[in-house]
Amino acid sequence: MADLKRTAGDLYTEHRNILSGMSVEQTKHIEAAIKAGNFLEAASVVQTFKNLSGIDFNIAVTGEAGSGKSSLVNAIRGLEDEDEGAAETRVVEMKEPVPYCHPTCPIMIVWDLPSIGTPNFRPDTYLKQVKFSRYDVFIIIASERSRFCHTKLAREIQKLGKKFLFVRSKVDLDLYNEESKESVSEERTLEKIRTDCVNNLSRVGVSSPQVFLVSSREFKKYDSPQLQKTLLKEFYHHKMEMIRATEAPRDSGITEEPKVHWGDLFSKWSSKLPGLSEEETEKFQTAVKAGNLSKAMSVVNMSEDMLRNTKLNIAITGNSGSGKSSFINAIRSLNDDDRGAAKTGVTETTKDPTAYPHPIHPNVIVWDLPGIGTTKYPAETYLTDVKVCRYDFFIIIAAGRFTEADTKLAKEINGMGKNFYFVRTKVDVDLANEQKKKYFKEEKILAEIRSDCMKQLQKAGISSPQVFLVSRWDFHKYDSPELQETFANDLNIHKRHVLICALPSTSEEILKEKQKALQEQIWKQALKSCALAAVPLPFLSVKCDVDILVENMREYSKSFGLDNDSIKSLAKQVWMSVDELKSVIKSPLARDITKEEALKRLREATGERIMTVKYFISVIPLIGTGIAAKKSYSAIYEVLHTFLDEVVEDAQRVLKKALEGAKNK
C-alpha cells in the first residue's frame, strides 16, 4: 500500500486549497496525517471541521488483571506506557471505568474498565456495573487461553447487540517459549493460538468472533494493523450515522439533489432486491425513496451481519459402516485422512453428537450423530437425546436398505417441521459388482436401486420420499449435485447463501449456483463504496474501496476452492499433482490477492486518475458527493463482477482437469 499512500499524499498537496474555510494549521495537520498513512487522524480533523466534535466514539477495553489491558489502551492511543497521559499499568484494582481521550482525535475515547472476575466486579453483574450502554464497541483482552469469564462476557455483549473484538495479548512471550522446541514455526504457533481462541468463543455460542493477536512491546507486529483497521471501520460507521443525524431538515431543500441521485441509482430494481429478504427489501426501498442513504446502508449492514452470523447445522445419521463419516468429509471437501476430517471405520466411531465445522466456512457445521437404537441413544428418545432443535435439516444415510428405525426417525423429524433427505451411499460398489454381469447398464442399475429404496420407504409409510444415490469416491457423480441443490433450495435466503458458498465445487451445476449467489451480493459491496464516497474524504474512500475488493476477491476464490489447501486436497483425491491443477488457473489464488492487486484492478476499471477525480467531484458542495458516490458504486460493481467471472472460469477449468485425472486413476 506504499503506492496508495504516496499518491494520496501527492494529490492532497496538489489540491488541498479546494477545501475552503480550513485554517493553515488544519490543512497542514491533515496533509501530514495522510502522508503518514494515518487516515484516522485525518478523519478526526475533518469531522471536527464539520462541527461534529461533540460526538464521541467510546471504546471499552476489559479483561483480567495483568492481561495487558492498560498497555493496550495506551497502544491504541499511540502512546508508550511511560508517556505523559498514558494509562496506569501497575496491577492495582480499579474502582470504576477510566476514560482516556486519543491525543490527536479527542472524539475517540478509550475506556480502561475494571478487571472482570474480581470480588467487586463479578461476571454476572459486570456489564451493568460498568454502564454498558455508554460504549460503542468492546475489546476483551486475555494474555493466555480465554477463560469462562471472557466467553460469558462476549456472549452477553453480543446478545445485547453490541460489537466486541477479542484480543489475545503477549503473543511475543508465547513465541519466545516455543523457540526451544524443534521444528518451531512462528506462523503455526500464532495460528494455533488464534484457532484456540476462536474455538473457545464459538463453543459457548459466540457467532463469528473476531480475534486479534498482539504484543504491547511490538505493537506494529502480528494482528495490530488489522485491529486498528477494524476500529477505524467501526469509528467510521459510527460517524456516518452521526452525520446523518445532523443533516439539514428535508424541507430545507439542501438534500434534494443527492436524493435524486440515490433514487436514480436504485431505480433499476423493482419489488425484490437480490440477496435481501422481503422484509429487508421493504425497509431498503423505503429509505431509498426518502433519499436517506444512511438508512439504506444500515439495512444492508444488518443484512451483511446476518450473513456473517448465520449458522447452519446439518445432522447426518445412519448405522455404522454406512459411509456416514466419509459423507461428512466429502460434503466439506476433505479427504478422510485430512486434518479435521471425521474419523472413519467399520465400527461405530461416534458415541455422541460430534460437530465438524467447514474448514473454510466455519458457520456451516456438519454433525455426526450416533446411530439410532443404541443403548445410549434408544429409538424412543433419540431426537430428544441428540437435541433435534439445533439442526436445520437431517440427512439419513444407508449403504443398503433403510431400516425401520430410519423410517420411524424420518416420521418424527417430519412431525417436528424439519426437512430430511434419504441418501443411499456406496453405489459405486453396487455398480462394480454388477459390472461382472453380461448385460450391464449403469442407468438401469441406478434406477433399480432408487426404485427399491423408494418402495421400502413408501411401504413404511413415508409419502413421496426423496432418495439420492451417492458415492464418496465419485462425489461429483450420480445424485450428489441434485442432493446439494435440493437441500440448499429448501433453506431461507441467508442460510441458503451460507450453504451454497460452502458446498464442494465438484459439478458445473454447483459452480453456477455459487456464481449466482455471490453475484447477488455484489451490489451490497458497491453500496458500501457509494456510502463512503458520499463523505468528503476521497483518499479514505479509495483506501476503503481497496479493502472491500480484497475482502470479497479472497472470499470468491475460497468459495470456489481456489486456495492452496483446497487445491492440495483436490489433487490428492484425483491422484494429480498440485502444479497440474494450478497450471489451468489464471486468476490469483486467495493468498496472493493483495491490496496492490486490488488497486491495480480499480485503476484499470476507472482510469489512472481515480483519486484525483474522486477528490474534485466529492468536494463540490451538496451535489458533488452524490456524483462521486455513483462513480464509486459503478467501479466496485464492475471490478467484482469481472473478477468473479474470472474465478468461475478458473474453477471450471480446474474441475475439468480434475475429472480427467479421476478417470485415469
XYZ file of C-alpha atoms in Angstrom:
665
model
C 0.000 0.000 0.000
C 3.013 2.312 -0.183
C 1.943 3.438 -3.638
C -1.521 4.350 -2.404
C -0.129 6.375 0.497
C 2.285 8.242 -1.801
C -0.396 9.041 -4.373
C -2.855 10.170 -1.719
C -0.285 12.494 -0.164
C 0.796 13.964 -3.519
C -2.767 14.608 -4.613
C -3.648 16.200 -1.299
C -0.642 18.541 -1.531
C -1.674 19.460 -5.076
C -5.330 20.155 -4.346
C -5.513 20.960 -0.644
C -6.816 24.510 -1.208
C -10.071 23.124 -2.623
C -11.413 22.584 0.907
C -12.097 26.240 1.521
C -12.609 27.514 5.028
C -9.862 25.435 6.640
C -7.111 27.136 8.546
C -3.454 26.710 7.558
C -2.918 24.677 10.733
C -5.808 22.296 9.906
C -4.560 21.902 6.352
C -1.026 21.015 7.468
C -2.401 18.599 10.065
C -4.427 16.652 7.501
C -1.601 16.717 4.963
C 0.870 15.236 7.475
C -1.596 12.542 8.578
C -2.341 11.430 5.026
C 1.320 11.324 4.041
C 1.961 9.111 7.081
C -0.943 6.847 6.118
C -2.810 7.835 9.298
C -6.351 8.071 7.961
C -7.920 8.027 11.408
C -6.144 11.227 12.391
C -7.063 12.883 9.087
C -10.686 11.870 9.583
C -10.722 13.343 13.075
C -9.641 16.774 11.775
C -12.256 16.785 9.026
C -15.005 15.654 11.379
C -14.046 18.424 13.817
C -14.104 20.898 10.909
C -17.645 19.742 10.097
C -18.793 20.710 13.633
C -19.098 17.118 14.825
C -16.519 17.392 17.595
C -19.139 16.842 20.291
C -19.998 13.343 19.051
C -17.846 10.792 20.860
C -16.807 7.265 19.877
C -16.327 5.148 23.011
C -14.146 2.019 23.053
C -14.252 -0.141 26.194
C -11.198 -2.301 26.975
C -11.803 -5.059 29.529
C -10.095 -8.206 30.777
C -8.456 -9.753 33.801
C -5.759 -8.050 35.858
C -2.294 -8.489 34.354
C -3.589 -9.201 30.843
C -2.024 -6.053 29.372
C -5.301 -4.135 29.385
C -3.860 -0.719 30.201
C -0.924 -1.192 27.823
C -3.417 -1.860 25.020
C -5.319 1.318 25.951
C -2.049 3.226 25.542
C -1.062 1.479 22.302
C -4.411 2.270 20.671
C -3.827 5.920 21.559
C -0.306 5.819 20.061
C 1.408 6.163 23.452
C 4.130 4.258 25.300
C 3.379 3.187 28.882
C 5.822 5.816 30.199
C 4.433 8.723 28.144
C 2.615 11.618 29.736
C -1.124 10.992 29.815
C -0.730 7.195 29.470
C -2.989 4.820 31.397
C -1.512 3.467 34.639
C -0.090 -0.031 34.008
C 0.565 -1.202 37.557
C -1.511 -4.204 38.654
C -3.891 -2.436 41.023
C -7.610 -2.973 41.384
C -9.639 -0.240 39.670
C -12.790 1.052 41.314
C -14.501 2.407 38.179
C -14.001 2.823 34.392
C -11.398 5.450 33.448
C -11.678 7.364 30.118
C -8.612 8.298 28.029
C -9.023 10.586 25.020
C -6.999 9.939 21.894
C -4.249 12.633 21.824
C -4.949 13.675 18.216
C -8.561 12.535 17.923
C -10.340 13.648 21.114
C -13.725 12.395 19.926
C -12.303 8.857 20.248
C -12.336 7.854 23.923
C -10.690 4.619 25.065
C -12.040 3.396 28.419
C -9.913 1.279 30.750
C -12.519 -0.822 32.558
C -12.068 -2.543 35.940
C -10.813 -6.118 35.718
C -13.558 -8.694 35.321
C -13.884 -11.545 37.819
C -12.729 -9.641 40.911
C -14.848 -9.642 44.131
C -16.143 -6.158 43.287
C -16.853 -6.884 39.602
C -18.359 -10.353 39.189
C -19.149 -11.624 35.647
C -22.925 -11.833 36.198
C -23.259 -8.128 37.108
C -20.216 -6.721 35.322
C -21.884 -5.059 32.309
C -24.427 -3.265 34.474
C -21.705 -2.047 36.853
C -19.536 -0.539 34.099
C -22.564 1.143 32.458
C -22.732 -0.996 29.325
C -24.811 1.396 27.190
C -22.154 4.113 27.207
C -19.759 2.205 24.886
C -19.887 1.777 21.104
C -17.542 -1.215 20.880
C -15.853 -3.550 23.396
C -12.366 -5.070 23.345
C -11.947 -8.173 25.534
C -8.272 -8.892 26.220
C -6.639 -12.070 27.565
C -2.951 -12.920 27.947
C -3.495 -16.696 27.850
C -6.304 -19.108 26.990
C -9.701 -17.455 27.140
C -11.426 -18.205 30.433
C -15.090 -18.737 31.222
C -15.480 -15.109 32.342
C -14.218 -13.924 28.910
C -16.509 -16.167 26.876
C -19.518 -15.421 29.065
C -18.897 -11.681 28.753
C -18.509 -11.980 24.971
C -21.780 -13.852 24.688
C -23.640 -11.305 26.830
C -22.230 -8.358 24.839
C -23.325 -9.984 21.583
C -26.794 -10.749 22.976
C -27.221 -7.080 23.871
C -26.489 -6.034 20.285
C -23.046 -4.513 20.834
C -19.905 -5.365 18.904
C -16.815 -6.799 20.550
C -13.290 -7.686 19.449
C -11.238 -10.347 21.233
C -7.551 -9.541 21.709
C -5.023 -12.188 22.754
C -2.075 -10.257 24.194
C 1.566 -11.067 24.982
C 1.994 -13.390 21.986
C 5.668 -12.395 21.904
C 6.079 -14.376 25.153
C 4.334 -17.405 23.651
C 6.689 -17.312 20.680
C 9.711 -16.943 22.964
C 8.644 -20.005 24.998
C 8.192 -22.045 21.798
C 11.660 -21.209 20.444
C 13.320 -24.079 22.347
C 11.159 -26.687 20.611
C 12.212 -28.442 17.439
C 10.626 -27.507 14.102
C 9.113 -24.404 15.628
C 7.207 -22.145 13.222
C 6.052 -18.667 14.224
C 3.186 -18.813 11.729
C 1.951 -22.193 13.015
C 2.221 -21.095 16.647
C 0.208 -17.928 16.007
C -2.424 -19.822 14.034
C -2.723 -22.372 16.838
C -3.299 -19.597 19.391
C -5.829 -17.881 17.123
C -7.734 -21.103 16.401
C -7.868 -21.970 20.105
C -9.384 -18.553 20.915
C -11.959 -18.816 18.099
C -12.949 -22.353 19.133
C -13.382 -21.388 22.793
C -15.655 -18.487 21.867
C -17.625 -20.475 19.277
C -18.123 -23.323 21.758
C -20.249 -21.105 24.025
C -22.366 -19.772 21.176
C -20.466 -16.628 20.159
C -21.012 -16.254 16.424
C -18.190 -15.190 14.062
C -15.735 -13.995 16.760
C -13.039 -11.569 15.626
C -9.705 -12.482 17.260
C -6.520 -10.401 17.108
C -3.062 -11.418 18.369
C -0.952 -8.532 19.674
C 2.100 -7.615 21.693
C 2.291 -4.289 23.509
C 6.111 -4.450 23.250
C 5.916 -4.726 19.448
C 2.555 -3.179 18.702
C 3.199 -2.769 14.980
C 3.557 -6.545 14.507
C 1.173 -9.512 14.359
C -2.540 -8.545 14.122
C -2.236 -4.963 15.386
C -2.681 -3.373 11.919
C -5.865 -5.419 11.387
C -7.112 -4.438 14.852
C -6.577 -0.746 14.143
C -8.189 -1.089 10.723
C -11.238 -2.751 12.313
C -11.523 0.016 14.896
C -11.262 2.567 12.081
C -14.168 0.892 10.270
C -16.286 0.897 13.436
C -15.353 4.537 14.034
C -16.344 5.495 10.507
C -19.679 3.640 10.625
C -20.400 5.490 13.849
C -19.504 8.861 12.319
C -21.670 8.230 9.254
C -24.676 7.623 11.462
C -23.940 10.827 13.344
C -23.551 12.769 10.081
C -26.986 11.519 9.015
C -28.436 12.596 12.341
C -27.084 16.137 11.871
C -28.273 16.580 8.263
C -30.422 19.605 7.378
C -34.205 19.072 7.519
C -35.799 17.579 4.417
C -37.920 20.633 3.716
C -34.865 22.933 3.560
C -34.106 21.836 0.011
C -30.440 21.229 0.794
C -30.576 17.440 0.361
C -32.869 17.372 -2.649
C -30.154 16.844 -5.276
C -28.468 13.892 -3.533
C -31.939 12.405 -3.035
C -32.415 12.389 -6.813
C -29.040 10.678 -7.279
C -29.835 7.881 -4.828
C -33.246 7.359 -6.392
C -31.719 7.118 -9.880
C -29.041 4.725 -8.672
C -31.515 2.127 -7.389
C -34.387 2.716 -9.822
C -33.477 -0.365 -11.895
C -34.698 -2.652 -9.093
C -38.400 -3.277 -8.687
C -40.127 -5.232 -5.929
C -37.331 -7.673 -4.994
C -33.677 -6.969 -4.352
C -31.178 -9.817 -4.790
C -29.609 -11.054 -1.575
C -32.207 -9.421 0.693
C -35.194 -10.960 2.416
C -38.639 -9.492 1.679
C -38.587 -7.591 4.974
C -35.105 -6.187 4.276
C -36.129 -5.215 0.733
C -39.115 -3.258 2.023
C -37.007 -1.336 4.556
C -34.304 -0.632 1.993
C -36.673 0.721 -0.653
C -38.465 2.900 1.889
C -35.125 4.505 2.765
C -34.177 4.957 -0.919
C -37.492 6.624 -1.768
C -36.928 9.023 1.123
C -33.417 9.789 -0.190
C -31.894 8.506 3.063
C -28.681 6.735 2.038
C -27.548 6.218 5.635
C -30.760 4.367 6.489
C -30.491 2.276 3.322
C -26.895 1.493 4.214
C -27.888 0.406 7.720
C -30.325 -2.131 6.212
C -27.526 -3.517 4.039
C -25.148 -3.642 7.010
C -27.711 -5.581 9.037
C -28.157 -7.990 6.137
C -24.368 -8.415 5.923
C -24.178 -9.055 9.664
C -26.941 -11.614 9.302
C -24.961 -13.448 6.614
C -21.768 -13.352 8.684
C -23.502 -14.577 11.828
C -25.889 -17.113 10.298
C -25.046 -20.654 11.353
C -26.197 -23.758 9.528
C -26.322 -27.057 11.415
C -26.662 -30.211 9.309
C -27.347 -33.525 11.064
C -26.028 -36.748 9.491
C -27.310 -40.015 10.925
C -27.045 -43.664 9.936
C -25.747 -47.027 11.103
C -22.049 -47.858 11.417
C -20.473 -48.816 8.109
C -22.943 -46.774 6.077
C -20.313 -44.245 4.982
C -21.646 -41.557 7.306
C -18.252 -40.104 8.288
C -16.927 -40.262 4.718
C -20.002 -38.349 3.538
C -19.332 -35.694 6.203
C -15.798 -35.318 4.880
C -16.882 -35.207 1.240
C -19.518 -32.527 1.824
C -16.760 -30.437 3.485
C -14.303 -31.008 0.581
C -11.944 -33.083 2.742
C -10.209 -36.404 2.300
C -10.723 -38.979 5.048
C -7.119 -38.528 6.224
C -7.065 -34.713 6.098
C -6.647 -32.665 9.261
C -10.070 -32.012 10.786
C -11.725 -34.898 8.928
C -14.335 -37.070 10.639
C -12.886 -40.369 11.810
C -13.926 -43.275 9.578
C -14.097 -47.006 10.327
C -16.235 -50.102 10.022
C -17.116 -49.990 13.712
C -19.241 -47.308 15.355
C -16.840 -44.406 15.996
C -19.488 -41.845 17.011
C -20.566 -42.138 20.638
C -22.067 -38.670 20.993
C -23.145 -35.961 18.514
C -19.893 -34.540 17.126
C -19.619 -31.171 15.364
C -17.405 -30.775 12.283
C -17.192 -27.127 11.136
C -16.406 -26.496 7.487
C -12.656 -25.758 7.202
C -13.178 -22.533 5.216
C -16.754 -21.596 6.137
C -16.921 -22.429 9.886
C -20.522 -21.231 10.225
C -21.547 -24.372 8.327
C -21.388 -27.190 10.881
C -21.958 -30.823 9.925
C -22.927 -33.041 12.876
C -22.058 -36.738 13.020
C -24.874 -38.277 15.069
C -24.612 -41.657 16.796
C -26.641 -44.484 15.295
C -30.256 -44.782 16.358
C -31.269 -47.617 18.646
C -28.030 -47.975 20.648
C -28.013 -48.461 24.431
C -27.107 -44.816 24.990
C -29.428 -43.495 22.261
C -32.595 -45.630 22.195
C -35.067 -45.053 19.366
C -37.818 -43.869 21.728
C -35.899 -40.812 22.930
C -33.355 -40.424 20.111
C -34.379 -36.993 18.829
C -34.562 -35.529 22.317
C -31.202 -37.046 23.249
C -29.409 -35.639 20.189
C -31.107 -32.219 20.646
C -33.164 -32.151 17.464
C -33.929 -28.421 17.713
C -30.368 -27.344 16.936
C -30.315 -28.849 13.430
C -31.652 -27.169 10.296
C -32.195 -30.442 8.428
C -31.341 -34.142 8.596
C -29.640 -36.496 6.151
C -30.409 -40.165 6.836
C -27.747 -42.426 5.337
C -27.783 -46.131 4.482
C -25.378 -48.292 2.478
C -28.097 -50.863 1.753
C -31.748 -50.989 2.743
C -33.207 -48.319 5.007
C -34.275 -49.790 8.343
C -37.459 -49.486 10.347
C -35.585 -47.228 12.745
C -34.671 -44.914 9.798
C -38.279 -44.562 8.668
C -39.548 -44.022 12.213
C -36.937 -41.313 12.668
C -37.976 -39.637 9.414
C -41.629 -39.530 10.532
C -40.707 -37.933 13.851
C -38.467 -35.358 12.142
C -41.292 -34.519 9.736
C -43.683 -34.135 12.663
C -41.388 -31.513 14.132
C -41.420 -29.469 10.923
C -37.836 -30.284 9.932
C -36.671 -31.381 6.479
C -34.970 -34.732 5.940
C -33.325 -36.467 2.972
C -32.558 -40.142 2.391
C -29.091 -40.812 0.978
C -28.101 -44.230 -0.352
C -24.306 -44.424 -0.279
C -21.674 -46.694 -1.859
C -23.476 -47.016 -5.207
C -20.043 -47.284 -6.822
C -19.645 -50.637 -5.015
C -23.037 -51.806 -6.314
C -22.101 -50.831 -9.855
C -18.715 -52.547 -9.607
C -20.425 -55.766 -8.529
C -22.983 -55.547 -11.333
C -20.337 -54.865 -13.994
C -19.383 -58.544 -13.860
C -22.762 -59.450 -15.296
C -23.283 -59.877 -19.017
C -25.898 -57.203 -19.713
C -24.684 -54.378 -17.509
C -26.245 -50.913 -17.875
C -25.331 -48.290 -15.288
C -28.515 -46.217 -15.667
C -30.688 -49.303 -15.263
C -28.879 -50.424 -12.084
C -29.135 -46.946 -10.534
C -32.848 -46.767 -11.366
C -33.405 -50.163 -9.740
C -31.569 -49.144 -6.556
C -33.522 -45.871 -6.337
C -36.841 -47.588 -7.027
C -36.176 -50.274 -4.421
C -35.357 -47.660 -1.760
C -38.485 -45.668 -2.530
C -40.703 -48.755 -2.383
C -39.276 -49.685 1.027
C -39.886 -46.199 2.377
C -43.397 -45.902 0.919
C -44.270 -49.287 2.370
C -43.117 -47.986 5.765
C -45.489 -45.016 5.460
C -43.182 -42.303 4.051
C -45.102 -40.426 1.369
C -43.134 -39.069 -1.623
C -39.686 -39.902 -0.206
C -36.635 -38.141 -1.676
C -33.818 -40.642 -2.240
C -30.393 -39.647 -3.534
C -27.693 -42.052 -4.689
C -24.103 -41.009 -3.970
C -20.546 -42.287 -3.819
C -17.946 -40.830 -1.527
C -15.208 -41.622 -4.071
C -17.089 -40.110 -7.013
C -18.804 -37.296 -5.161
C -19.307 -35.297 -8.346
C -21.392 -38.088 -9.911
C -24.819 -39.699 -9.573
C -27.326 -37.701 -7.443
C -24.822 -35.695 -5.407
C -25.233 -32.364 -7.287
C -29.023 -32.719 -7.191
C -28.932 -33.523 -3.456
C -26.902 -30.397 -2.708
C -29.161 -28.161 -4.802
C -32.279 -29.653 -3.198
C -31.426 -29.035 0.435
C -29.990 -25.592 -0.424
C -33.242 -24.557 -2.120
C -35.241 -25.626 0.944
C -33.466 -23.041 3.153
C -34.234 -19.356 3.722
C -32.290 -16.754 1.748
C -29.464 -16.207 4.265
C -28.872 -19.851 5.163
C -29.039 -20.809 1.501
C -26.260 -18.345 0.664
C -24.069 -19.608 3.520
C -24.515 -23.230 2.403
C -24.042 -22.609 -1.336
C -20.678 -20.899 -0.705
C -19.516 -23.880 1.376
C -20.549 -26.690 -0.998
C -17.806 -28.631 -2.825
C -17.024 -27.259 -6.302
C -17.473 -30.687 -7.844
C -20.044 -30.062 -10.571
C -20.961 -27.437 -13.168
C -24.369 -27.072 -11.521
C -22.883 -26.165 -8.141
C -20.409 -23.738 -9.746
C -23.305 -21.907 -11.403
C -25.236 -21.750 -8.121
C -22.185 -20.339 -6.333
C -21.706 -17.721 -9.043
C -25.346 -16.659 -8.833
C -25.276 -16.498 -5.011
C -22.164 -14.306 -4.967
C -23.411 -12.087 -7.814
C -26.491 -11.313 -5.716
C -24.256 -9.797 -3.029
C -22.100 -7.568 -5.252
C -24.445 -4.587 -5.231
C -24.170 -4.511 -1.419
C -20.393 -4.176 -1.615
C -20.742 -1.468 -4.257
C -23.173 0.367 -1.992
C -20.573 0.414 0.797
C -18.203 2.242 -1.543
C -21.030 4.524 -2.605
C -21.751 5.458 1.030
C -18.099 6.134 1.827
C -17.706 8.321 -1.257
C -20.644 10.405 -0.025
C -18.407 11.678 2.782
C -15.819 14.235 1.539
C -12.716 12.202 2.421
C -11.733 10.911 -1.040
C -8.451 9.284 -0.016
C -10.143 7.325 2.751
C -12.786 6.327 0.185
C -10.129 4.888 -2.149
C -8.450 3.030 0.715
C -11.784 1.523 1.765
C -12.557 0.594 -1.862
C -9.333 -1.412 -1.933
C -10.221 -3.127 1.352
C -13.693 -4.010 0.029
C -12.156 -5.527 -3.102
C -9.513 -7.566 -1.272
C -12.026 -8.999 1.205
C -14.516 -10.039 -1.476
C -11.988 -11.260 -4.036
C -10.487 -13.560 -1.414
C -13.953 -14.803 -0.464
C -14.729 -15.619 -4.105
C -11.510 -17.580 -4.527
C -12.081 -19.580 -1.344
C -15.720 -20.289 -2.176
C -14.651 -21.843 -5.495
C -11.795 -23.835 -3.946
C -9.054 -21.644 -5.424
C -6.855 -21.611 -2.351
C -3.810 -23.723 -1.576
C -5.456 -26.056 0.960
C -8.455 -26.803 -1.269
C -6.278 -27.455 -4.316
C -3.978 -29.770 -2.327
C -6.994 -31.729 -1.087
C -8.471 -31.987 -4.584
C -5.124 -33.062 -6.067
C -4.934 -35.874 -3.520
C -8.462 -37.051 -4.392
C -7.801 -37.305 -8.148
C -4.183 -38.506 -7.947
C -2.751 -35.427 -9.617
C -0.020 -33.003 -8.620
C -0.881 -29.577 -7.237
C 1.082 -27.978 -10.068
C -1.048 -29.772 -12.671
C -4.223 -28.252 -11.245
C -2.645 -24.834 -10.748
C -1.473 -24.806 -14.370
C -5.011 -24.022 -15.593
C -5.634 -21.197 -13.099
C -5.236 -17.663 -14.480
C -6.529 -15.521 -11.602
C -4.521 -15.093 -8.359
C -5.164 -17.628 -5.589
C -6.798 -16.403 -2.376
C -3.471 -15.980 -0.593
C -1.992 -13.967 -3.479
C -4.776 -11.367 -3.618
C -3.093 -8.240 -2.267
C -4.044 -4.605 -1.875
C -1.724 -3.811 -4.769
C -3.634 -6.276 -6.973
C -6.956 -4.726 -5.966
C -5.718 -1.177 -6.557
C -4.418 -2.161 -9.998
C -7.838 -3.551 -10.951
C -9.570 -0.463 -9.584
C -7.356 1.764 -11.725
C -7.991 -0.396 -14.793
C -11.734 -0.047 -14.258
C -11.778 3.709 -13.641
C -8.599 5.137 -15.105
C -5.253 6.089 -13.574
C -6.555 9.354 -12.088
C -9.348 7.789 -9.992
C -8.307 9.509 -6.761
C -7.978 12.918 -8.429
C -11.426 12.571 -9.983
C -12.951 11.473 -6.685
C -11.319 14.397 -4.953
C -12.536 17.107 -7.325
C -16.079 15.721 -7.523
C -16.557 14.960 -3.844
C -15.785 18.490 -2.671
C -18.378 20.172 -4.916
C -20.935 21.452 -2.394
C -24.063 19.313 -1.914
C -24.301 17.597 -5.301
C -20.645 16.557 -5.645
C -20.744 13.748 -3.112
C -23.741 12.237 -4.877
C -21.880 12.090 -8.206
C -18.754 10.658 -6.546
C -20.884 8.042 -4.827
C -22.405 6.906 -8.134
C -18.939 6.616 -9.694
C -17.693 4.590 -6.720
C -20.705 2.292 -6.927
C -20.105 1.595 -10.623
C -16.366 0.982 -10.172
C -16.693 -1.588 -7.373
C -19.616 -3.281 -9.120
C -17.630 -3.677 -12.332
C -14.395 -4.893 -10.698
C -16.127 -7.521 -8.548
C -18.284 -8.804 -11.418
C -15.241 -9.118 -13.671
C -13.158 -10.891 -11.044
C -15.990 -13.273 -10.133
C -16.328 -14.241 -13.810
C -12.582 -14.947 -13.930
C -12.777 -17.107 -10.803
C -15.714 -19.100 -12.170
C -13.839 -19.767 -15.417
C -10.804 -20.913 -13.412
C -12.966 -23.182 -11.248
C -14.489 -24.717 -14.380
C -11.029 -25.401 -15.817
C -9.839 -26.926 -12.527
C -12.947 -29.125 -12.363
C -12.424 -30.309 -15.933
C -8.767 -31.083 -15.227
C -9.640 -32.914 -12.007
C -12.315 -35.033 -13.704
C -9.790 -36.022 -16.348
C -7.445 -37.133 -13.574
C -10.255 -39.033 -11.816
C -10.968 -41.025 -14.987
C -7.328 -42.049 -15.324
C -6.687 -43.042 -11.710
